[in-house]
């Protein structure tokens, strides 16, 4: 069994064998994500920009945009 660790700033990936990879955020990565979401929630335009940049599923984007902001 071979384990391979990859650390890329705020993300850690562990490759286990040929067919399994586990990817996790570090504490810094979670903080960065929280800040990104807080910035995106400042206005409806910022939220829509966030969705367009980071969500790859058009159906999900349309469903989220159809709901009123919280």
PDB file of N, CA and C in Angstrom:
ATOM      1  N   UNK A   1       0.849  -1.163   0.000  1.00  0.00           N
ATOM      2  CA  UNK A   1       0.000   0.000   0.000  1.00  0.00           C
ATOM      3  C   UNK A   1       0.902   1.236   0.000  1.00  0.00           C
ATOM      4  N   UNK A   2       0.557   2.196  -0.870  1.00  0.00           N
ATOM      5  CA  UNK A   2       1.356   3.413  -0.999  1.00  0.00           C
ATOM      6  C   UNK A   2       0.465   4.620  -0.744  1.00  0.00           C
ATOM      7  N   UNK A   3       0.895   5.504   0.140  1.00  0.00           N
ATOM      8  CA  UNK A   3       0.200   6.753   0.387  1.00  0.00           C
ATOM      9  C   UNK A   3       1.046   7.893  -0.146  1.00  0.00           C
ATOM     10  N   UNK A   4       0.399   8.835  -0.787  1.00  0.00           N
ATOM     11  CA  UNK A   4       1.095  10.008  -1.305  1.00  0.00           C
ATOM     12  C   UNK A   4       0.351  11.246  -0.828  1.00  0.00           C
ATOM     13  N   UNK A   5       1.058  12.164  -0.175  1.00  0.00           N
ATOM     14  CA  UNK A   5       0.470  13.397   0.341  1.00  0.00           C
ATOM     15  C   UNK A   5       0.817  14.541  -0.589  1.00  0.00           C
ATOM     16  N   UNK A   6      -0.146  15.394  -0.839  1.00  0.00           N
ATOM     17  CA  UNK A   6       0.082  16.607  -1.620  1.00  0.00           C
ATOM     18  C   UNK A   6      -0.518  17.764  -0.843  1.00  0.00           C
ATOM     19  N   UNK A   7       0.293  18.753  -0.544  1.00  0.00           N
ATOM     20  CA  UNK A   7      -0.198  19.926   0.161  1.00  0.00           C
ATOM     21  C   UNK A   7      -0.072  21.109  -0.786  1.00  0.00           C
ATOM     22  N   UNK A   8      -1.201  21.775  -1.021  1.00  0.00           N
ATOM     23  CA  UNK A   8      -1.227  22.914  -1.920  1.00  0.00           C
ATOM     24  C   UNK A   8      -1.872  24.074  -1.175  1.00  0.00           C
ATOM     25  N   UNK A   9      -1.117  24.741  -0.323  1.00  0.00           N
ATOM     26  CA  UNK A   9      -1.648  25.877   0.415  1.00  0.00           C
ATOM     27  C   UNK A   9      -2.727  25.462   1.388  1.00  0.00           C
ATOM     28  N   UNK A  10      -3.971  25.646   1.005  1.00  0.00           N
ATOM     29  CA  UNK A  10      -5.104  25.416   1.889  1.00  0.00           C
ATOM     30  C   UNK A  10      -5.789  24.079   1.658  1.00  0.00           C
ATOM     31  N   UNK A  11      -5.217  23.252   0.785  1.00  0.00           N
ATOM     32  CA  UNK A  11      -5.831  21.968   0.440  1.00  0.00           C
ATOM     33  C   UNK A  11      -4.798  20.858   0.625  1.00  0.00           C
ATOM     34  N   UNK A  12      -5.235  19.768   1.225  1.00  0.00           N
ATOM     35  CA  UNK A  12      -4.392  18.584   1.373  1.00  0.00           C
ATOM     36  C   UNK A  12      -5.062  17.437   0.632  1.00  0.00           C
ATOM     37  N   UNK A  13      -4.305  16.755  -0.211  1.00  0.00           N
ATOM     38  CA  UNK A  13      -4.817  15.579  -0.908  1.00  0.00           C
ATOM     39  C   UNK A  13      -3.982  14.369  -0.512  1.00  0.00           C
ATOM     40  N   UNK A  14      -4.650  13.271  -0.253  1.00  0.00           N
ATOM     41  CA  UNK A  14      -3.979  12.015   0.047  1.00  0.00           C
ATOM     42  C   UNK A  14      -4.397  11.017  -1.012  1.00  0.00           C
ATOM     43  N   UNK A  15      -3.403  10.488  -1.724  1.00  0.00           N
ATOM     44  CA  UNK A  15      -3.650   9.486  -2.753  1.00  0.00           C
ATOM     45  C   UNK A  15      -3.355   8.129  -2.127  1.00  0.00           C
ATOM     46  N   UNK A  16      -4.356   7.256  -2.160  1.00  0.00           N
ATOM     47  CA  UNK A  16      -4.251   5.934  -1.559  1.00  0.00           C
ATOM     48  C   UNK A  16      -4.409   4.915  -2.671  1.00  0.00           C
ATOM     49  N   UNK A  17      -3.309   4.339  -3.072  1.00  0.00           N
ATOM     50  CA  UNK A  17      -3.367   3.373  -4.163  1.00  0.00           C
ATOM     51  C   UNK A  17      -3.573   4.077  -5.490  1.00  0.00           C
ATOM     52  N   UNK A  18      -4.131   3.359  -6.446  1.00  0.00           N
ATOM     53  CA  UNK A  18      -4.318   3.895  -7.786  1.00  0.00           C
ATOM     54  C   UNK A  18      -5.691   4.518  -8.005  1.00  0.00           C
ATOM     55  N   UNK A  19      -6.636   4.238  -7.117  1.00  0.00           N
ATOM     56  CA  UNK A  19      -8.005   4.613  -7.442  1.00  0.00           C
ATOM     57  C   UNK A  19      -8.731   5.426  -6.373  1.00  0.00           C
ATOM     58  N   UNK A  20      -8.034   5.885  -5.346  1.00  0.00           N
ATOM     59  CA  UNK A  20      -8.725   6.631  -4.297  1.00  0.00           C
ATOM     60  C   UNK A  20      -7.909   7.852  -3.895  1.00  0.00           C
ATOM     61  N   UNK A  21      -8.555   9.010  -3.944  1.00  0.00           N
ATOM     62  CA  UNK A  21      -7.941  10.253  -3.497  1.00  0.00           C
ATOM     63  C   UNK A  21      -8.907  10.941  -2.550  1.00  0.00           C
ATOM     64  N   UNK A  22      -8.391  11.397  -1.432  1.00  0.00           N
ATOM     65  CA  UNK A  22      -9.177  12.153  -0.461  1.00  0.00           C
ATOM     66  C   UNK A  22      -8.605  13.565  -0.434  1.00  0.00           C
ATOM     67  N   UNK A  23      -9.472  14.557  -0.594  1.00  0.00           N
ATOM     68  CA  UNK A  23      -9.043  15.949  -0.579  1.00  0.00           C
ATOM     69  C   UNK A  23      -9.795  16.677   0.518  1.00  0.00           C
ATOM     70  N   UNK A  24      -9.070  17.425   1.332  1.00  0.00           N
ATOM     71  CA  UNK A  24      -9.646  18.144   2.469  1.00  0.00           C
ATOM     72  C   UNK A  24      -9.097  19.563   2.514  1.00  0.00           C
ATOM     73  N   UNK A  25      -9.847  20.448   3.135  1.00  0.00           N
ATOM     74  CA  UNK A  25      -9.382  21.811   3.378  1.00  0.00           C
ATOM     75  C   UNK A  25      -8.656  21.874   4.719  1.00  0.00           C
ATOM     76  N   UNK A  26      -7.606  22.679   4.784  1.00  0.00           N
ATOM     77  CA  UNK A  26      -6.957  22.948   6.057  1.00  0.00           C
ATOM     78  C   UNK A  26      -7.782  23.998   6.798  1.00  0.00           C
ATOM     79  N   UNK A  27      -7.402  24.297   8.036  1.00  0.00           N
ATOM     80  CA  UNK A  27      -8.094  25.362   8.772  1.00  0.00           C
ATOM     81  C   UNK A  27      -8.000  26.684   8.020  1.00  0.00           C
ATOM     82  N   UNK A  28      -6.845  26.966   7.424  1.00  0.00           N
ATOM     83  CA  UNK A  28      -6.701  28.189   6.622  1.00  0.00           C
ATOM     84  C   UNK A  28      -7.625  28.163   5.412  1.00  0.00           C
ATOM     85  N   UNK A  29      -7.777  26.999   4.804  1.00  0.00           N
ATOM     86  CA  UNK A  29      -8.672  26.864   3.660  1.00  0.00           C
ATOM     87  C   UNK A  29     -10.115  27.127   4.036  1.00  0.00           C
ATOM     88  N   UNK A  30     -10.521  26.653   5.206  1.00  0.00           N
ATOM     89  CA  UNK A  30     -11.888  26.904   5.679  1.00  0.00           C
ATOM     90  C   UNK A  30     -12.081  28.393   5.929  1.00  0.00           C
ATOM     91  N   UNK A  31     -11.086  29.044   6.531  1.00  0.00           N
ATOM     92  CA  UNK A  31     -11.170  30.498   6.755  1.00  0.00           C
ATOM     93  C   UNK A  31     -11.278  31.260   5.442  1.00  0.00           C
ATOM     94  N   UNK A  32     -10.498  30.840   4.437  1.00  0.00           N
ATOM     95  CA  UNK A  32     -10.557  31.487   3.122  1.00  0.00           C
ATOM     96  C   UNK A  32     -11.934  31.317   2.494  1.00  0.00           C
ATOM     97  N   UNK A  33     -12.505  30.122   2.605  1.00  0.00           N
ATOM     98  CA  UNK A  33     -13.828  29.865   2.054  1.00  0.00           C
ATOM     99  C   UNK A  33     -14.883  30.712   2.756  1.00  0.00           C
ATOM    100  N   UNK A  34     -14.796  30.803   4.076  1.00  0.00           N
ATOM    101  CA  UNK A  34     -15.732  31.662   4.823  1.00  0.00           C
ATOM    102  C   UNK A  34     -15.646  33.106   4.350  1.00  0.00           C
ATOM    103  N   UNK A  35     -14.419  33.594   4.141  1.00  0.00           N
ATOM    104  CA  UNK A  35     -14.243  34.974   3.686  1.00  0.00           C
ATOM    105  C   UNK A  35     -14.800  35.165   2.278  1.00  0.00           C
ATOM    106  N   UNK A  36     -14.578  34.188   1.410  1.00  0.00           N
ATOM    107  CA  UNK A  36     -15.131  34.269   0.051  1.00  0.00           C
ATOM    108  C   UNK A  36     -16.647  34.352   0.086  1.00  0.00           C
ATOM    109  N   UNK A  37     -17.278  33.527   0.922  1.00  0.00           N
ATOM    110  CA  UNK A  37     -18.742  33.531   1.026  1.00  0.00           C
ATOM    111  C   UNK A  37     -19.248  34.839   1.636  1.00  0.00           C
ATOM    112  N   UNK A  38     -18.553  35.358   2.641  1.00  0.00           N
ATOM    113  CA  UNK A  38     -18.962  36.634   3.244  1.00  0.00           C
ATOM    114  C   UNK A  38     -18.878  37.754   2.212  1.00  0.00           C
ATOM    115  N   UNK A  39     -17.805  37.770   1.430  1.00  0.00           N
ATOM    116  CA  UNK A  39     -17.668  38.782   0.375  1.00  0.00           C
ATOM    117  C   UNK A  39     -18.772  38.644  -0.667  1.00  0.00           C
ATOM    118  N   UNK A  40     -19.104  37.408  -1.020  1.00  0.00           N
ATOM    119  CA  UNK A  40     -20.119  37.171  -2.046  1.00  0.00           C
ATOM    120  C   UNK A  40     -21.509  37.587  -1.572  1.00  0.00           C
ATOM    121  N   UNK A  41     -21.744  37.544  -0.279  1.00  0.00           N
ATOM    122  CA  UNK A  41     -23.073  37.858   0.261  1.00  0.00           C
ATOM    123  C   UNK A  41     -23.310  39.353   0.452  1.00  0.00           C
ATOM    124  N   UNK A  42     -22.354  40.191   0.076  1.00  0.00           N
ATOM    125  CA  UNK A  42     -22.513  41.631   0.278  1.00  0.00           C
ATOM    126  C   UNK A  42     -23.613  42.234  -0.581  1.00  0.00           C
ATOM    127  N   UNK A  43     -23.863  41.646  -1.735  1.00  0.00           N
ATOM    128  CA  UNK A  43     -24.908  42.167  -2.617  1.00  0.00           C
ATOM    129  C   UNK A  43     -25.399  41.053  -3.527  1.00  0.00           C
ATOM    130  N   UNK A  44     -26.609  41.202  -4.084  1.00  0.00           N
ATOM    131  CA  UNK A  44     -27.099  40.189  -5.030  1.00  0.00           C
ATOM    132  C   UNK A  44     -26.181  40.041  -6.244  1.00  0.00           C
ATOM    133  N   UNK A  45     -25.608  41.142  -6.696  1.00  0.00           N
ATOM    134  CA  UNK A  45     -24.705  41.076  -7.855  1.00  0.00           C
ATOM    135  C   UNK A  45     -23.447  40.276  -7.509  1.00  0.00           C
ATOM    136  N   UNK A  46     -22.878  40.526  -6.321  1.00  0.00           N
ATOM    137  CA  UNK A  46     -21.686  39.781  -5.904  1.00  0.00           C
ATOM    138  C   UNK A  46     -21.999  38.292  -5.758  1.00  0.00           C
ATOM    139  N   UNK A  47     -23.197  37.975  -5.224  1.00  0.00           N
ATOM    140  CA  UNK A  47     -23.592  36.571  -5.067  1.00  0.00           C
ATOM    141  C   UNK A  47     -23.728  35.889  -6.422  1.00  0.00           C
ATOM    142  N   UNK A  48     -24.364  36.564  -7.373  1.00  0.00           N
ATOM    143  CA  UNK A  48     -24.513  35.991  -8.719  1.00  0.00           C
ATOM    144  C   UNK A  48     -23.161  35.807  -9.390  1.00  0.00           C
ATOM    145  N   UNK A  49     -22.251  36.746  -9.210  1.00  0.00           N
ATOM    146  CA  UNK A  49     -20.898  36.604  -9.753  1.00  0.00           C
ATOM    147  C   UNK A  49     -20.196  35.392  -9.140  1.00  0.00           C
ATOM    148  N   UNK A  50     -20.346  35.227  -7.821  1.00  0.00           N
ATOM    149  CA  UNK A  50     -19.753  34.079  -7.134  1.00  0.00           C
ATOM    150  C   UNK A  50     -20.276  32.772  -7.721  1.00  0.00           C
ATOM    151  N   UNK A  51     -21.601  32.678  -7.877  1.00  0.00           N
ATOM    152  CA  UNK A  51     -22.192  31.459  -8.435  1.00  0.00           C
ATOM    153  C   UNK A  51     -21.666  31.183  -9.839  1.00  0.00           C
ATOM    154  N   UNK A  52     -21.617  32.226 -10.665  1.00  0.00           N
ATOM    155  CA  UNK A  52     -21.165  32.048 -12.041  1.00  0.00           C
ATOM    156  C   UNK A  52     -19.702  31.600 -12.109  1.00  0.00           C
ATOM    157  N   UNK A  53     -18.887  32.056 -11.161  1.00  0.00           N
ATOM    158  CA  UNK A  53     -17.457  31.724 -11.172  1.00  0.00           C
ATOM    159  C   UNK A  53     -17.134  30.358 -10.565  1.00  0.00           C
ATOM    160  N   UNK A  54     -17.899  29.948  -9.548  1.00  0.00           N
ATOM    161  CA  UNK A  54     -17.483  28.785  -8.778  1.00  0.00           C
ATOM    162  C   UNK A  54     -18.416  27.586  -8.833  1.00  0.00           C
ATOM    163  N   UNK A  55     -19.599  27.724  -9.407  1.00  0.00           N
ATOM    164  CA  UNK A  55     -20.520  26.591  -9.503  1.00  0.00           C
ATOM    165  C   UNK A  55     -20.583  26.159 -10.963  1.00  0.00           C
ATOM    166  N   UNK A  56     -20.355  24.886 -11.199  1.00  0.00           N
ATOM    167  CA  UNK A  56     -20.230  24.376 -12.563  1.00  0.00           C
ATOM    168  C   UNK A  56     -21.513  23.722 -13.076  1.00  0.00           C
ATOM    169  N   UNK A  57     -22.595  23.838 -12.339  1.00  0.00           N
ATOM    170  CA  UNK A  57     -23.847  23.188 -12.718  1.00  0.00           C
ATOM    171  C   UNK A  57     -24.902  24.263 -12.961  1.00  0.00           C
ATOM    172  N   UNK A  58     -25.269  24.454 -14.218  1.00  0.00           N
ATOM    173  CA  UNK A  58     -26.216  25.519 -14.588  1.00  0.00           C
ATOM    174  C   UNK A  58     -27.566  25.357 -13.899  1.00  0.00           C
ATOM    175  N   UNK A  59     -28.008  24.118 -13.687  1.00  0.00           N
ATOM    176  CA  UNK A  59     -29.280  23.873 -13.017  1.00  0.00           C
ATOM    177  C   UNK A  59     -29.230  24.347 -11.565  1.00  0.00           C
ATOM    178  N   UNK A  60     -28.125  24.068 -10.891  1.00  0.00           N
ATOM    179  CA  UNK A  60     -27.954  24.525  -9.504  1.00  0.00           C
ATOM    180  C   UNK A  60     -27.918  26.046  -9.459  1.00  0.00           C
ATOM    181  N   UNK A  61     -27.189  26.658 -10.368  1.00  0.00           N
ATOM    182  CA  UNK A  61     -27.115  28.131 -10.417  1.00  0.00           C
ATOM    183  C   UNK A  61     -28.505  28.719 -10.588  1.00  0.00           C
ATOM    184  N   UNK A  62     -29.288  28.189 -11.508  1.00  0.00           N
ATOM    185  CA  UNK A  62     -30.629  28.711 -11.763  1.00  0.00           C
ATOM    186  C   UNK A  62     -31.515  28.551 -10.541  1.00  0.00           C
ATOM    187  N   UNK A  63     -31.437  27.413  -9.850  1.00  0.00           N
ATOM    188  CA  UNK A  63     -32.263  27.200  -8.648  1.00  0.00           C
ATOM    189  C   UNK A  63     -31.885  28.170  -7.545  1.00  0.00           C
ATOM    190  N   UNK A  64     -30.603  28.376  -7.338  1.00  0.00           N
ATOM    191  CA  UNK A  64     -30.150  29.278  -6.274  1.00  0.00           C
ATOM    192  C   UNK A  64     -30.519  30.717  -6.599  1.00  0.00           C
ATOM    193  N   UNK A  65     -30.335  31.121  -7.857  1.00  0.00           N
ATOM    194  CA  UNK A  65     -30.678  32.492  -8.247  1.00  0.00           C
ATOM    195  C   UNK A  65     -32.166  32.760  -8.164  1.00  0.00           C
ATOM    196  N   UNK A  66     -32.989  31.733  -8.304  1.00  0.00           N
ATOM    197  CA  UNK A  66     -34.446  31.906  -8.261  1.00  0.00           C
ATOM    198  C   UNK A  66     -34.952  32.165  -6.845  1.00  0.00           C
ATOM    199  N   UNK A  67     -34.172  31.782  -5.842  1.00  0.00           N
ATOM    200  CA  UNK A  67     -34.580  32.003  -4.453  1.00  0.00           C
ATOM    201  C   UNK A  67     -34.121  33.380  -4.004  1.00  0.00           C
ATOM    202  N   UNK A  68     -34.887  33.969  -3.116  1.00  0.00           N
ATOM    203  CA  UNK A  68     -34.497  35.289  -2.602  1.00  0.00           C
ATOM    204  C   UNK A  68     -33.314  35.137  -1.648  1.00  0.00           C
ATOM    205  N   UNK A  69     -32.438  36.153  -1.625  1.00  0.00           N
ATOM    206  CA  UNK A  69     -31.275  36.074  -0.713  1.00  0.00           C
ATOM    207  C   UNK A  69     -31.717  36.083   0.751  1.00  0.00           C
ATOM    208  N   UNK A  70     -30.933  35.452   1.585  1.00  0.00           N
ATOM    209  CA  UNK A  70     -31.246  35.420   3.022  1.00  0.00           C
ATOM    210  C   UNK A  70     -30.541  36.537   3.731  1.00  0.00           C
TER     211      UNK A  70
END
